[in-house]
CSV table of C-alpha atoms and ligand atoms in Angstrom, one decimal:
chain,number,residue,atom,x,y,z
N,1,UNK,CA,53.3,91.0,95.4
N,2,UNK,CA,55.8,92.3,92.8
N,3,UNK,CA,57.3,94.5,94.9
N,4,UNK,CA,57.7,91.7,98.1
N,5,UNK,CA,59.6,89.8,95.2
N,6,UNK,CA,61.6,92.5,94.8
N,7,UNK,CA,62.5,93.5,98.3
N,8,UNK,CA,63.2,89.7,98.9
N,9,UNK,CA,65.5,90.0,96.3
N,10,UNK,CA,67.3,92.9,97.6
N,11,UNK,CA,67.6,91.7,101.2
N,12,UNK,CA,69.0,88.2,99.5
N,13,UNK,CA,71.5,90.1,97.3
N,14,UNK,CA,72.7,92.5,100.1
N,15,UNK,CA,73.1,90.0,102.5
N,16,UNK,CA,75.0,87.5,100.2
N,17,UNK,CA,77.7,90.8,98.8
N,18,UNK,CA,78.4,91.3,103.2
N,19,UNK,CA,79.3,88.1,103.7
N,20,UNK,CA,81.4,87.7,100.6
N,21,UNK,CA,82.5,91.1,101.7
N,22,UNK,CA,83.4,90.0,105.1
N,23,UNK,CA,83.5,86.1,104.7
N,24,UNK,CA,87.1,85.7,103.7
N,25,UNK,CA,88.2,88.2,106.1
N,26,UNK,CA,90.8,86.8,108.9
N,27,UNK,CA,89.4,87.3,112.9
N,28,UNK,CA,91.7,87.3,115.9
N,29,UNK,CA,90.4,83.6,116.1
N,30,UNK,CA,92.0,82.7,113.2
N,31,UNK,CA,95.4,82.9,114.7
N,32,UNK,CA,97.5,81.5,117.8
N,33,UNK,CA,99.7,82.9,120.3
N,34,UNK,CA,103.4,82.8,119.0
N,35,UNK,CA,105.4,84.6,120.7
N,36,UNK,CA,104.7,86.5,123.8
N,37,UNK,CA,105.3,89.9,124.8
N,38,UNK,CA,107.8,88.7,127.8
N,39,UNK,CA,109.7,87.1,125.5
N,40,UNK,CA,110.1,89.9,123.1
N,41,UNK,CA,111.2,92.1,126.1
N,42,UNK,CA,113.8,89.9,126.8
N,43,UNK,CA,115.2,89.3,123.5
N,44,UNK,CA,115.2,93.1,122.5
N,45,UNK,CA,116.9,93.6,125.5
N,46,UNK,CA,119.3,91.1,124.4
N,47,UNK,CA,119.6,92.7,120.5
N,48,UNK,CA,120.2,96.2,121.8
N,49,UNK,CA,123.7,94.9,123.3
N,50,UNK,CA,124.5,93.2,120.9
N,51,UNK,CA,123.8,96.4,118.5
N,52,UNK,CA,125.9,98.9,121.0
N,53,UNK,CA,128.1,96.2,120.8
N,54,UNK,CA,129.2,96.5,117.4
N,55,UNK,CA,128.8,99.8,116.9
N,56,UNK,CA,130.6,101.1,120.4
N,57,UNK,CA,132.7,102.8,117.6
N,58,UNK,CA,129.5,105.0,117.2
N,59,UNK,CA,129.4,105.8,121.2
N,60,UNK,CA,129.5,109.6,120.5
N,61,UNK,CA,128.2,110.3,116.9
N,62,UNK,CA,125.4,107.4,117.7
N,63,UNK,CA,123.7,106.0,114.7
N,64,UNK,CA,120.7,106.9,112.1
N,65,UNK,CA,118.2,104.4,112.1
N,66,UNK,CA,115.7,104.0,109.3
N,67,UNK,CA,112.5,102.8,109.9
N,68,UNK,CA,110.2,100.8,107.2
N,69,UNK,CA,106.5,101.9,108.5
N,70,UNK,CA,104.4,101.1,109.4
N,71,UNK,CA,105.2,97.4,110.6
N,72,UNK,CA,108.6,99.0,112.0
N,73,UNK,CA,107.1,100.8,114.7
N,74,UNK,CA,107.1,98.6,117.5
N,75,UNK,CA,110.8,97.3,117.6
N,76,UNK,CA,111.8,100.6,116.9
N,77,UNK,CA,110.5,102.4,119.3
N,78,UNK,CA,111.4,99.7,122.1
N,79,UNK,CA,114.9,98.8,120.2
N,80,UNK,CA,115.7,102.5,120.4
N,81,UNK,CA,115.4,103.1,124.0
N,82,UNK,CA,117.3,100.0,124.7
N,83,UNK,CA,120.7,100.9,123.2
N,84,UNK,CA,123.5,102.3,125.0
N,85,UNK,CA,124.3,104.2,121.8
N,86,UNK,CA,122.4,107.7,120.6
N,87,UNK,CA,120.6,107.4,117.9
N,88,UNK,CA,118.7,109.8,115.7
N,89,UNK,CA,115.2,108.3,114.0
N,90,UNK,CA,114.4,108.7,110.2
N,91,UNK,CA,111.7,106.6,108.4
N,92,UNK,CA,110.0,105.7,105.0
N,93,UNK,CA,106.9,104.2,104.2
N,94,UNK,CA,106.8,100.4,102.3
N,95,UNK,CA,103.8,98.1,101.3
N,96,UNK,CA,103.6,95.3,98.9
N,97,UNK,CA,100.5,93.6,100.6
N,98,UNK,CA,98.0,96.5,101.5
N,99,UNK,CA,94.8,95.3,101.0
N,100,UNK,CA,95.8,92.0,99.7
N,101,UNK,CA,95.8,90.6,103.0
N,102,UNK,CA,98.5,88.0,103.1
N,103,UNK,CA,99.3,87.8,99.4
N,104,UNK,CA,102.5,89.9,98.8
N,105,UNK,CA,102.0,92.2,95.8
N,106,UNK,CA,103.9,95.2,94.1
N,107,UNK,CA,106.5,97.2,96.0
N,108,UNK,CA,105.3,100.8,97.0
N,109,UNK,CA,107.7,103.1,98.5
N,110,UNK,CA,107.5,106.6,99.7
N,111,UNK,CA,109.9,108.9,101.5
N,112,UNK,CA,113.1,108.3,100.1
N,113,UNK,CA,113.5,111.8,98.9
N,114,UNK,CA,113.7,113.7,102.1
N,115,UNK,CA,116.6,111.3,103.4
N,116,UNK,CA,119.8,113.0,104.3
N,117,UNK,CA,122.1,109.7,104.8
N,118,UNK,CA,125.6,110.6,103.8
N,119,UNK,CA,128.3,109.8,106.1
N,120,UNK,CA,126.0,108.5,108.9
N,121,UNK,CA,126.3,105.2,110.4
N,122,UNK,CA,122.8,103.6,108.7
N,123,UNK,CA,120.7,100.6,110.6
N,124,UNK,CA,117.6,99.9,108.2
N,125,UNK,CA,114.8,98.2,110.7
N,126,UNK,CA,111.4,96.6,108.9
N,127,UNK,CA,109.3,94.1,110.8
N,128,UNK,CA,110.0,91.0,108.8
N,129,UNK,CA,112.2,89.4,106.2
N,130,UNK,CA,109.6,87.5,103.9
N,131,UNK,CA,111.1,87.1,100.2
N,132,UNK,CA,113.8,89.9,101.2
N,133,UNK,CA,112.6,92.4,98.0
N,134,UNK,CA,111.6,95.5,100.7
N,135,UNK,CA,114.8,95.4,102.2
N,136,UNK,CA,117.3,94.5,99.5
N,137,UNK,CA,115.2,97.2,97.4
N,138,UNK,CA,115.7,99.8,100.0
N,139,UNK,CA,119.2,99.0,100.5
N,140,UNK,CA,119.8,99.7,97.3
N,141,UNK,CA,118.5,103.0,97.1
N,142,UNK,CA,120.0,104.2,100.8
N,143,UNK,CA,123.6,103.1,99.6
N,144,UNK,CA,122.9,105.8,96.6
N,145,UNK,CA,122.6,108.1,99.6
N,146,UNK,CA,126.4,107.4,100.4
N,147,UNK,CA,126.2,106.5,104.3
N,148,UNK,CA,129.3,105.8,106.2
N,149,UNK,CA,128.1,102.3,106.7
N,150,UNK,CA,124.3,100.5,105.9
N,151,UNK,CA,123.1,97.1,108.0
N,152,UNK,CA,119.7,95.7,108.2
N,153,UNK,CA,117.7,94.9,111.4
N,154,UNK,CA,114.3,92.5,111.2
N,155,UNK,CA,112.0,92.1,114.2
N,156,UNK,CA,111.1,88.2,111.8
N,157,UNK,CA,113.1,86.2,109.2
N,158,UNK,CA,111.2,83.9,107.7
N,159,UNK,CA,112.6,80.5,107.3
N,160,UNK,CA,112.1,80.0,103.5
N,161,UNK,CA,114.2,79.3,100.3
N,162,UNK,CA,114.2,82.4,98.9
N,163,UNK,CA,115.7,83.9,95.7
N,164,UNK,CA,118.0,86.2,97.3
N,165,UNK,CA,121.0,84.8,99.5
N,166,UNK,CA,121.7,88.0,101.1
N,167,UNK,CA,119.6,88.1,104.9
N,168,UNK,CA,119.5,90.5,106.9
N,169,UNK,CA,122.4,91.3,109.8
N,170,UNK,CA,120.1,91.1,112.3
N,171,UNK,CA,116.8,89.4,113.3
N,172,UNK,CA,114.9,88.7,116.8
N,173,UNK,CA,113.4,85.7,116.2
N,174,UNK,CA,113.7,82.9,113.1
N,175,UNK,CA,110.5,82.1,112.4
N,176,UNK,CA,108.3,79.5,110.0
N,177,UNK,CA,107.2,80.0,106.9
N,178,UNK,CA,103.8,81.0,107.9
N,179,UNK,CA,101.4,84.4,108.1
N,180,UNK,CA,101.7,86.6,111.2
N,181,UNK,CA,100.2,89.3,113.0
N,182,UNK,CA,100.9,91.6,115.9
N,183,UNK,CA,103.5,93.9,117.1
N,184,UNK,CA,103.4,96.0,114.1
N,185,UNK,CA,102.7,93.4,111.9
N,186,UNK,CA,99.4,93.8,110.0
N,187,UNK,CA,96.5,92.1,108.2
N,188,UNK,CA,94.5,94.6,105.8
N,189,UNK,CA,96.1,97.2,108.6
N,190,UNK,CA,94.4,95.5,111.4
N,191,UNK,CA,96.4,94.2,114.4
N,192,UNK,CA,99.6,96.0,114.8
N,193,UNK,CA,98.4,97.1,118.1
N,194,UNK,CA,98.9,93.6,119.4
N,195,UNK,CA,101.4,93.1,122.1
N,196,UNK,CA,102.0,90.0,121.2
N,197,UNK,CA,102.9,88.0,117.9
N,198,UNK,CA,100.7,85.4,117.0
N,199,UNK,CA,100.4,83.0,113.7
N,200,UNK,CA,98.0,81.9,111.6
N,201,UNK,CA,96.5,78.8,112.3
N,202,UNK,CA,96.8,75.6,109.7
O,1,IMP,P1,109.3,90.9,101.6
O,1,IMP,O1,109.6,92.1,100.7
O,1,IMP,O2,108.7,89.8,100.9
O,1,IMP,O3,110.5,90.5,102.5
O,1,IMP,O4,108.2,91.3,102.6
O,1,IMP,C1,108.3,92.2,103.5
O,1,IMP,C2,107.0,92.9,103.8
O,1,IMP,O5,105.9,92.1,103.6
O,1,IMP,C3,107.1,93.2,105.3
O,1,IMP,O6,107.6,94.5,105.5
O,1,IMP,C4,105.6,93.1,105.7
O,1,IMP,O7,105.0,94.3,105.6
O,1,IMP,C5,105.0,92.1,104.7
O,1,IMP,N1,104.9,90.8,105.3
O,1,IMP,C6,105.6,89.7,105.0
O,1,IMP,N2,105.3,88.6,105.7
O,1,IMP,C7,104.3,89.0,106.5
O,1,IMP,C8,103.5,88.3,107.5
O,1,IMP,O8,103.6,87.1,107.8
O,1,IMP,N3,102.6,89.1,108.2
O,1,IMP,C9,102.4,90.4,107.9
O,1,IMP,N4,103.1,91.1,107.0
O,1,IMP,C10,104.1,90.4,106.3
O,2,MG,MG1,106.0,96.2,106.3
């Protein structure tokens, strides 16, 4: 008898610490289609002229772009092979949500050492412009590095008030005020292998 108590117990206590565990956890149903994949195409397509545009200065020398893994990766990689400019690929490693899921936390970043920036011709991509502290923070430490020039490329900027008045020089798309996923972009590392971008729902 005792010990049926006791193993009732148990089952009722593990099964309650999984759900709690897994309760507040976000699923792919959680979120809606925001923008898809076609529409990305076309509008990197359209970025990367714009980008060889203004730097057809660069046309032999090309330009160094540093990437912000790991939400980066995506718009990197297809940004890149879109230009009509060389460029050479560098990265470091930035996370203020990790495990938090979609609360923003403190500012980690690693990588910053082995950067060899001076007199290069910089263009600092991260997936999205939330309060602007990831990127204005690594701008600040790249310029120590003395490049020839330093601009800032987001796949998102998020239409906010925010502290800082300084945005980034480029974006993709303007987005709302709202948590997204896909394309790079992450939720407790989950779903940056999404071809698409999708939001969460109300
Ligand atoms: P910021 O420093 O507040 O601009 O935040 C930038 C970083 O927070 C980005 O590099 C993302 O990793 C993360 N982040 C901000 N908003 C979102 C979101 O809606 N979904 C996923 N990650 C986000
Ligand atoms: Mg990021």
């Amino acid at each position: 008898m005792k010990v049926r108590v006791i193993m009732g117990f148990f089952i009722f206590f593990h099964a309650t610490s999984l759900s709690m565990k897994t309760g507040h956890d976000l699923s792919i149903n959680d979120f809606k289609l925001l923008i898809p994949k076609k529409e990305i195409k076309e509008r990197t397509k359209q970025m990367a002229s714009k980008v060889s545009q203004d730097y057809s200065n660069q046309r032999i020398q090309g330009i160094t772009i540093v990437m912000v893994m790991k939400g980066a990766l995506h718009v990197v990689s297809d940004l890149s092979r879109a230009l009509d400019i060389p460029s050479t690929l560098d990265f470091v490693q930035a996370s203020s949500y990790g495990q938090n899921g979609t609360v923003s936390g403190q500012l980690s970043v690693m990588g910053l050492e082995r950067l060899e920036l001076a007199g290069k011709h910089v263009l600092l991509v991260d997936d999205i412009f939330d309060t602007g502290k990831t990127i204005g923070a690594l701008k600040q430490e790249l310029l120590k590095k003395n490049p020839a020039s330093l601009k800032t490329l987001v796949l998102l900027l998020k239409d906010k008030p925010r502290e800082t008045k300084e945005l980034p020089d480029y974006h993709l798309f303007l987005i709302k005020n709202q948590f997204v996923i896909g394309y790079g972009l992450d939720y407790k590392e989950k779903f940056r292998d999404l071809p698409d971008i999708w939001v969460k729902k109300d």
